[in-house]
Amino acid sequence: ELMDEPAERFERRIAKAKQLIYPRRSGDDWQREAYASSSTIKDLLHRVADDVPRVDGRAASCAQFIADWEAPRRPVVVGGLTDEWPARD
């Protein structure tokens, strides 16, 4: 299961992705520039096309999700899974 993987593995993946995109920036540069809290991300979101497919998680079976998305390693946004949560009221 994906969430059973250690946090360090995700941190390494994120660091590797950052290095691929901005090879001259160190982790300290990312912190110092505070990209997460700046308007940079918001500005990029308005310029980058959102073409990631979406699926309703309530309608997809586990086997179908694995066959269509996980096995071929295709990105997807899964929605509808928290609609019934009491915290949403």
Coordinates of C-alpha atoms in Angstrom, one line a residue:
E1 CA 0.0 0.0 0.0
L2 CA 1.3 3.4 -1.0
M3 CA 0.7 5.1 2.4
D4 CA 2.6 2.3 4.2
E5 CA 5.8 3.5 2.6
P6 CA 8.2 5.5 4.8
A7 CA 7.9 9.3 4.7
E8 CA 11.6 9.5 3.8
R9 CA 10.9 7.9 0.5
F10 CA 8.4 10.6 -0.4
E11 CA 10.8 13.3 0.7
R12 CA 13.5 11.8 -1.5
R13 CA 11.0 11.8 -4.5
I14 CA 10.1 15.4 -3.9
A15 CA 13.7 16.4 -3.6
K16 CA 14.5 14.6 -6.8
A17 CA 11.6 16.2 -8.7
K18 CA 12.8 19.7 -7.5
Q19 CA 16.3 19.0 -8.7
L20 CA 15.1 17.9 -12.1
I21 CA 13.1 21.1 -12.5
Y22 CA 15.5 23.5 -10.8
P23 CA 18.9 21.8 -10.8
R24 CA 20.7 24.9 -9.4
R25 CA 18.4 25.3 -6.4
S26 CA 19.2 23.6 -3.1
G27 CA 16.6 22.6 -0.5
D28 CA 17.7 25.7 1.5
D29 CA 16.8 27.9 -1.5
W30 CA 13.3 26.5 -1.6
Q31 CA 12.8 27.3 2.1
R32 CA 14.4 30.7 1.8
E33 CA 12.2 31.7 -1.1
A34 CA 9.1 30.3 0.6
Y35 CA 7.6 29.1 -2.7
A36 CA 4.7 27.3 -0.9
S37 CA 3.5 30.5 0.8
S38 CA 4.2 32.9 -2.1
S39 CA 1.9 33.7 -5.1
T40 CA 4.3 31.8 -7.4
I41 CA 2.3 28.6 -7.3
K42 CA -1.0 30.4 -7.7
D43 CA 0.4 32.3 -10.7
L44 CA 1.6 29.1 -12.3
L45 CA -1.7 27.3 -11.8
H46 CA -3.4 30.0 -13.9
R47 CA -0.9 29.5 -16.7
V48 CA -0.6 25.7 -16.8
A49 CA -3.4 23.6 -18.4
D50 CA -5.1 21.3 -16.0
D51 CA -5.5 18.2 -18.2
V52 CA -5.3 15.5 -15.5
P53 CA -8.3 13.1 -15.8
R54 CA -10.7 12.9 -12.9
V55 CA -12.7 9.8 -11.7
D56 CA -15.4 9.4 -9.2
G57 CA -13.9 7.1 -6.5
R58 CA -17.3 5.9 -5.5
A59 CA -18.0 4.5 -8.9
A60 CA -14.7 2.9 -9.6
S61 CA -13.9 -0.6 -8.3
C62 CA -10.5 -1.3 -6.9
A63 CA -9.6 -3.7 -9.7
Q64 CA -10.8 -1.3 -12.4
F65 CA -8.7 1.6 -10.8
I66 CA -5.6 -0.6 -10.7
A67 CA -6.1 -1.7 -14.3
D68 CA -6.8 1.8 -15.6
W69 CA -4.6 4.0 -13.5
E70 CA -2.2 2.4 -11.1
A71 CA -0.8 -0.4 -13.3
P72 CA -0.1 1.9 -16.3
R73 CA 1.2 4.6 -13.9
R74 CA -1.2 7.2 -15.3
P75 CA -2.0 10.3 -13.2
V76 CA -5.6 10.8 -12.1
V77 CA -7.5 12.9 -9.6
V78 CA -9.9 10.8 -7.5
G79 CA -12.9 12.6 -6.3
G80 CA -16.1 11.9 -4.3
L81 CA -14.5 9.9 -1.6
T82 CA -15.1 12.4 1.2
D83 CA -18.6 13.4 0.3
E84 CA -20.2 11.4 3.1
W85 CA -17.7 12.4 5.8
P86 CA -19.4 14.0 8.8
A87 CA -16.6 16.6 8.9
R88 CA -17.9 18.0 5.7
D89 CA -21.2 19.2 7.3

